[in-house]
Amino acid sequence: SALSGGGVSAAGATVIDGSQFDGNTAQYSGGGLQASQSLTVTASQFLGNSASIGGGLAQYVGRAALINTLFARNAATSTIGAGAFFESPEQQIIVNSTFAALGRSNASAIHVMDGTMVIANSIVANHAFGIGALESEVMEGFNLFFDNGENMSTSPCMFPLSLAGGQDAAGLIAQLGAQALDPSRLASLCPLPARSAVSCATSTTSF
């Protein structure tokens, strides 16, 4: 248990591969993992972690990519992001991942406070909201939303992945760091309202 980052609190750019975060708690954010800079997670599991926000993980600065990763039985006591919480003004991508709860969670599975979210080829099940979004653009396609209270919460803009040039999961992975999801193109498709200030090495280890 910790104030933030119950399993791991990462201050620099972080790459996680083949890891398991199981049963960790944080008083504030990132029950399993808190990342303060860019984040890439592949082939990992976040199981039974809890925090006020971002029960599985919380990420704040830089780009993020979650690929082939499982989030199950995580909890957010504030109802914000049982699986994952993002407050970065940049782009976050989720591909081939699963967010699930044993019973109906009273929280959103994924919560996006800022920036641009792309989610594809993923499963989101048993949450009050599949994706919660505030000052953000969310693109989704080829996903399964199952037994959520609502699949999407109110957002300034949500639109199909095809509008931003995304074709499939392989294409999205190839586009990480590329120009296909250029923020200026997103802005032309979906302008945001005026923004207010918002406060707030490869591993094989289990945390």
mmCIF file of C-alpha atoms in Angstrom:
data_model
loop_
_atom_site.group_PDB
_atom_site.id
_atom_site.type_symbol
_atom_site.label_atom_id
_atom_site.label_comp_id
_atom_site.label_asym_id
_atom_site.label_seq_id
_atom_site.Cartn_x
_atom_site.Cartn_y
_atom_site.Cartn_z
ATOM 1 C CA SER A 1 0.000 0.000 0.000
ATOM 2 C CA ALA A 2 1.154 3.554 -0.756
ATOM 3 C CA LEU A 3 -0.225 7.043 -1.345
ATOM 4 C CA SER A 4 0.119 6.517 -5.125
ATOM 5 C CA GLY A 5 1.482 3.601 -7.112
ATOM 6 C CA GLY A 6 0.671 0.742 -4.762
ATOM 7 C CA GLY A 7 2.664 -1.810 -6.748
ATOM 8 C CA VAL A 8 5.067 0.464 -8.627
ATOM 9 C CA SER A 9 5.435 4.237 -8.835
ATOM 10 C CA ALA A 10 7.434 5.044 -11.992
ATOM 11 C CA ALA A 11 8.929 8.528 -12.336
ATOM 12 C CA GLY A 12 10.456 8.142 -15.817
ATOM 13 C CA ALA A 13 9.456 6.678 -19.170
ATOM 14 C CA THR A 14 8.306 3.150 -18.423
ATOM 15 C CA VAL A 15 8.059 -0.112 -20.376
ATOM 16 C CA ILE A 16 6.313 -3.082 -18.762
ATOM 17 C CA ASP A 17 6.202 -6.503 -20.452
ATOM 18 C CA GLY A 18 4.942 -9.858 -19.198
ATOM 19 C CA SER A 19 4.263 -8.646 -15.664
ATOM 20 C CA GLN A 20 1.513 -9.125 -13.105
ATOM 21 C CA PHE A 21 0.251 -6.518 -10.624
ATOM 22 C CA ASP A 22 -1.883 -8.398 -8.120
ATOM 23 C CA GLY A 23 -3.698 -7.157 -5.005
ATOM 24 C CA ASN A 24 -1.940 -3.813 -4.578
ATOM 25 C CA THR A 25 -3.578 -0.731 -3.045
ATOM 26 C CA ALA A 26 -2.968 3.017 -3.120
ATOM 27 C CA GLN A 27 -4.748 5.696 -1.147
ATOM 28 C CA TYR A 28 -4.971 8.079 -4.101
ATOM 29 C CA SER A 29 -4.076 6.854 -7.601
ATOM 30 C CA GLY A 30 -2.569 3.885 -9.400
ATOM 31 C CA GLY A 31 -3.375 0.886 -7.230
ATOM 32 C CA GLY A 32 -1.169 -1.379 -9.311
ATOM 33 C CA LEU A 33 0.984 1.150 -11.165
ATOM 34 C CA GLN A 34 1.391 4.898 -11.340
ATOM 35 C CA ALA A 35 3.364 6.272 -14.283
ATOM 36 C CA SER A 36 4.393 9.921 -14.282
ATOM 37 C CA GLN A 37 5.803 9.852 -17.824
ATOM 38 C CA SER A 38 5.226 7.886 -21.045
ATOM 39 C CA LEU A 39 4.080 4.301 -20.583
ATOM 40 C CA THR A 40 3.993 1.099 -22.644
ATOM 41 C CA VAL A 41 2.447 -2.064 -21.191
ATOM 42 C CA THR A 42 2.324 -5.348 -23.109
ATOM 43 C CA ALA A 43 1.223 -8.901 -22.248
ATOM 44 C CA SER A 44 0.597 -8.059 -18.595
ATOM 45 C CA GLN A 45 -2.115 -8.505 -15.961
ATOM 46 C CA PHE A 46 -3.600 -6.095 -13.412
ATOM 47 C CA LEU A 47 -5.648 -8.178 -10.967
ATOM 48 C CA GLY A 48 -7.524 -7.066 -7.858
ATOM 49 C CA ASN A 49 -5.773 -3.730 -7.379
ATOM 50 C CA SER A 50 -7.505 -0.713 -5.851
ATOM 51 C CA ALA A 51 -7.138 3.048 -5.404
ATOM 52 C CA SER A 52 -9.325 6.126 -5.222
ATOM 53 C CA ILE A 53 -8.744 6.699 -8.952
ATOM 54 C CA GLY A 54 -7.084 4.350 -11.422
ATOM 55 C CA GLY A 55 -7.449 1.080 -9.542
ATOM 56 C CA GLY A 56 -5.272 -0.830 -12.000
ATOM 57 C CA LEU A 57 -3.072 2.018 -13.221
ATOM 58 C CA ALA A 58 -2.859 5.791 -13.500
ATOM 59 C CA GLN A 59 -0.786 7.686 -16.065
ATOM 60 C CA TYR A 60 -0.180 11.443 -16.155
ATOM 61 C CA VAL A 61 2.340 12.689 -18.754
ATOM 62 C CA GLY A 62 3.336 11.562 -22.248
ATOM 63 C CA ARG A 63 1.895 8.901 -24.499
ATOM 64 C CA ALA A 64 0.580 5.575 -23.291
ATOM 65 C CA ALA A 65 0.006 2.222 -25.001
ATOM 66 C CA LEU A 66 -1.682 -0.807 -23.439
ATOM 67 C CA ILE A 67 -1.390 -3.891 -25.644
ATOM 68 C CA ASN A 68 -2.550 -7.470 -24.964
ATOM 69 C CA THR A 69 -3.154 -6.680 -21.306
ATOM 70 C CA LEU A 70 -5.802 -7.902 -18.839
ATOM 71 C CA PHE A 71 -7.469 -5.720 -16.188
ATOM 72 C CA ALA A 72 -9.741 -7.780 -13.902
ATOM 73 C CA ARG A 73 -11.340 -7.215 -10.485
ATOM 74 C CA ASN A 74 -9.714 -3.795 -10.036
ATOM 75 C CA ALA A 75 -11.570 -1.103 -8.075
ATOM 76 C CA ALA A 76 -11.714 2.698 -7.904
ATOM 77 C CA THR A 77 -13.371 3.904 -4.719
ATOM 78 C CA SER A 78 -14.119 7.299 -6.308
ATOM 79 C CA THR A 79 -15.748 5.486 -9.289
ATOM 80 C CA ILE A 80 -13.123 6.974 -11.640
ATOM 81 C CA GLY A 81 -11.214 4.391 -13.680
ATOM 82 C CA ALA A 82 -11.396 0.997 -12.017
ATOM 83 C CA GLY A 83 -9.042 -0.391 -14.661
ATOM 84 C CA ALA A 84 -7.111 2.622 -15.953
ATOM 85 C CA PHE A 85 -7.042 6.391 -15.500
ATOM 86 C CA PHE A 86 -5.302 8.824 -17.883
ATOM 87 C CA GLU A 87 -4.652 12.525 -17.356
ATOM 88 C CA SER A 88 -2.053 13.122 -20.071
ATOM 89 C CA PRO A 89 -2.777 15.722 -22.778
ATOM 90 C CA GLU A 90 -1.196 13.397 -25.332
ATOM 91 C CA GLN A 91 -2.357 10.227 -27.054
ATOM 92 C CA GLN A 92 -3.278 6.962 -25.342
ATOM 93 C CA ILE A 93 -3.861 3.716 -27.244
ATOM 94 C CA ILE A 94 -5.455 0.502 -25.986
ATOM 95 C CA VAL A 95 -5.344 -2.553 -28.255
ATOM 96 C CA ASN A 96 -6.273 -6.228 -27.733
ATOM 97 C CA SER A 97 -6.963 -5.728 -24.024
ATOM 98 C CA THR A 98 -9.713 -6.725 -21.584
ATOM 99 C CA PHE A 99 -11.293 -4.743 -18.741
ATOM 100 C CA ALA A 100 -13.676 -6.825 -16.627
ATOM 101 C CA ALA A 101 -15.220 -7.085 -13.171
ATOM 102 C CA LEU A 102 -16.770 -10.099 -11.474
ATOM 103 C CA GLY A 103 -19.992 -8.202 -10.729
ATOM 104 C CA ARG A 104 -21.157 -4.801 -11.905
ATOM 105 C CA SER A 105 -18.461 -2.353 -10.844
ATOM 106 C CA ASN A 106 -19.764 1.072 -9.787
ATOM 107 C CA ALA A 107 -16.842 2.742 -11.581
ATOM 108 C CA SER A 108 -15.822 3.437 -15.151
ATOM 109 C CA ALA A 109 -13.500 0.800 -16.602
ATOM 110 C CA ILE A 110 -11.344 3.408 -18.363
ATOM 111 C CA HIS A 111 -11.346 7.104 -17.537
ATOM 112 C CA VAL A 112 -9.758 9.710 -19.800
ATOM 113 C CA MET A 113 -9.365 13.202 -18.357
ATOM 114 C CA ASP A 114 -7.453 14.774 -21.239
ATOM 115 C CA GLY A 115 -5.792 14.094 -24.572
ATOM 116 C CA THR A 116 -6.842 11.568 -27.192
ATOM 117 C CA MET A 117 -7.877 7.972 -26.569
ATOM 118 C CA VAL A 118 -7.924 5.225 -29.207
ATOM 119 C CA ILE A 119 -9.299 1.829 -28.169
ATOM 120 C CA ALA A 120 -9.605 -1.107 -30.550
ATOM 121 C CA ASN A 121 -10.070 -4.893 -30.553
ATOM 122 C CA SER A 122 -10.757 -4.858 -26.821
ATOM 123 C CA ILE A 123 -13.391 -6.083 -24.342
ATOM 124 C CA VAL A 124 -14.958 -3.847 -21.692
ATOM 125 C CA ALA A 125 -17.458 -5.580 -19.383
ATOM 126 C CA ASN A 126 -19.403 -5.183 -16.144
ATOM 127 C CA HIS A 127 -18.742 -1.536 -15.278
ATOM 128 C CA ALA A 128 -21.000 1.435 -14.602
ATOM 129 C CA PHE A 129 -19.367 3.094 -17.621
ATOM 130 C CA GLY A 130 -17.199 1.433 -20.225
ATOM 131 C CA ILE A 131 -15.275 4.606 -21.040
ATOM 132 C CA GLY A 132 -15.562 7.823 -19.068
ATOM 133 C CA ALA A 133 -14.205 10.950 -20.727
ATOM 134 C CA LEU A 134 -13.979 14.613 -19.788
ATOM 135 C CA GLU A 135 -11.885 17.007 -21.892
ATOM 136 C CA SER A 136 -10.840 14.397 -24.426
ATOM 137 C CA GLU A 137 -11.469 12.870 -27.840
ATOM 138 C CA VAL A 138 -12.211 9.144 -27.851
ATOM 139 C CA MET A 139 -12.094 6.919 -30.925
ATOM 140 C CA GLU A 140 -13.235 3.331 -30.662
ATOM 141 C CA GLY A 141 -13.724 0.464 -33.064
ATOM 142 C CA PHE A 142 -13.884 -3.337 -33.237
ATOM 143 C CA ASN A 143 -14.602 -3.589 -29.484
ATOM 144 C CA LEU A 144 -17.025 -5.669 -27.407
ATOM 145 C CA PHE A 145 -18.890 -3.744 -24.697
ATOM 146 C CA PHE A 146 -20.859 -6.130 -22.463
ATOM 147 C CA ASP A 147 -23.197 -5.574 -19.493
ATOM 148 C CA ASN A 148 -22.024 -2.039 -18.706
ATOM 149 C CA GLY A 149 -24.451 0.504 -17.241
ATOM 150 C CA GLU A 150 -23.481 2.736 -20.171
ATOM 151 C CA ASN A 151 -20.771 2.012 -22.698
ATOM 152 C CA MET A 152 -19.724 5.665 -23.004
ATOM 153 C CA SER A 153 -20.165 8.547 -20.601
ATOM 154 C CA THR A 154 -20.678 12.114 -21.765
ATOM 155 C CA SER A 155 -17.695 13.408 -23.702
ATOM 156 C CA PRO A 156 -17.035 16.476 -25.844
ATOM 157 C CA CYS A 157 -16.406 14.135 -28.756
ATOM 158 C CA MET A 158 -16.552 10.437 -29.555
ATOM 159 C CA PHE A 159 -16.422 9.139 -33.081
ATOM 160 C CA PRO A 160 -15.616 5.953 -35.019
ATOM 161 C CA LEU A 161 -12.008 4.950 -35.389
ATOM 162 C CA SER A 162 -12.327 5.004 -39.183
ATOM 163 C CA LEU A 163 -12.582 8.812 -39.174
ATOM 164 C CA ALA A 164 -9.009 9.084 -37.911
ATOM 165 C CA GLY A 165 -7.563 6.648 -40.444
ATOM 166 C CA GLY A 166 -7.322 3.629 -38.096
ATOM 167 C CA GLN A 167 -7.990 0.293 -39.794
ATOM 168 C CA ASP A 168 -7.194 -2.521 -37.391
ATOM 169 C CA ALA A 169 -5.144 -3.422 -34.330
ATOM 170 C CA ALA A 170 -1.975 -4.132 -36.312
ATOM 171 C CA GLY A 171 -2.279 -0.757 -37.977
ATOM 172 C CA LEU A 172 -2.714 0.997 -34.655
ATOM 173 C CA ILE A 173 0.411 -0.591 -33.229
ATOM 174 C CA ALA A 174 2.337 0.463 -36.332
ATOM 175 C CA GLN A 175 1.059 4.012 -35.894
ATOM 176 C CA LEU A 176 2.447 4.482 -32.385
ATOM 177 C CA GLY A 177 4.563 7.593 -32.597
ATOM 178 C CA ALA A 178 3.550 8.152 -36.240
ATOM 179 C CA GLN A 179 1.435 10.835 -37.904
ATOM 180 C CA ALA A 180 -1.707 8.834 -38.722
ATOM 181 C CA LEU A 181 -3.491 10.100 -35.620
ATOM 182 C CA ASP A 182 -2.216 13.645 -35.902
ATOM 183 C CA PRO A 183 -3.819 15.794 -33.158
ATOM 184 C CA SER A 184 -4.416 18.599 -35.657
ATOM 185 C CA ARG A 185 -6.550 16.230 -37.756
ATOM 186 C CA LEU A 186 -8.520 15.234 -34.677
ATOM 187 C CA ALA A 187 -9.074 18.881 -33.803
ATOM 188 C CA SER A 188 -10.518 19.557 -37.255
ATOM 189 C CA LEU A 189 -12.860 16.568 -36.959
ATOM 190 C CA CYS A 190 -13.925 17.296 -33.421
ATOM 191 C CA PRO A 191 -13.062 20.652 -31.806
ATOM 192 C CA LEU A 192 -12.874 20.693 -28.034
ATOM 193 C CA PRO A 193 -14.457 23.352 -25.834
ATOM 194 C CA ALA A 194 -12.248 25.793 -23.963
ATOM 195 C CA ARG A 195 -10.217 23.886 -21.389
ATOM 196 C CA SER A 196 -10.042 24.665 -17.723
ATOM 197 C CA ALA A 197 -7.071 23.776 -15.544
ATOM 198 C CA VAL A 198 -7.139 20.200 -14.249
ATOM 199 C CA SER A 199 -5.375 19.487 -10.952
ATOM 200 C CA CYS A 200 -4.542 16.646 -10.093
ATOM 201 C CA ALA A 201 13.391 -1.917 -18.662
ATOM 202 C CA THR A 202 11.325 -4.672 -19.425
ATOM 203 C CA SER A 203 10.053 -6.520 -16.393
ATOM 204 C CA THR A 204 8.985 -10.095 -15.739
ATOM 205 C CA THR A 205 8.310 -9.510 -12.063
ATOM 206 C CA SER A 206 5.042 -9.739 -10.149
ATOM 207 C CA PHE A 207 4.230 -6.752 -7.951
#
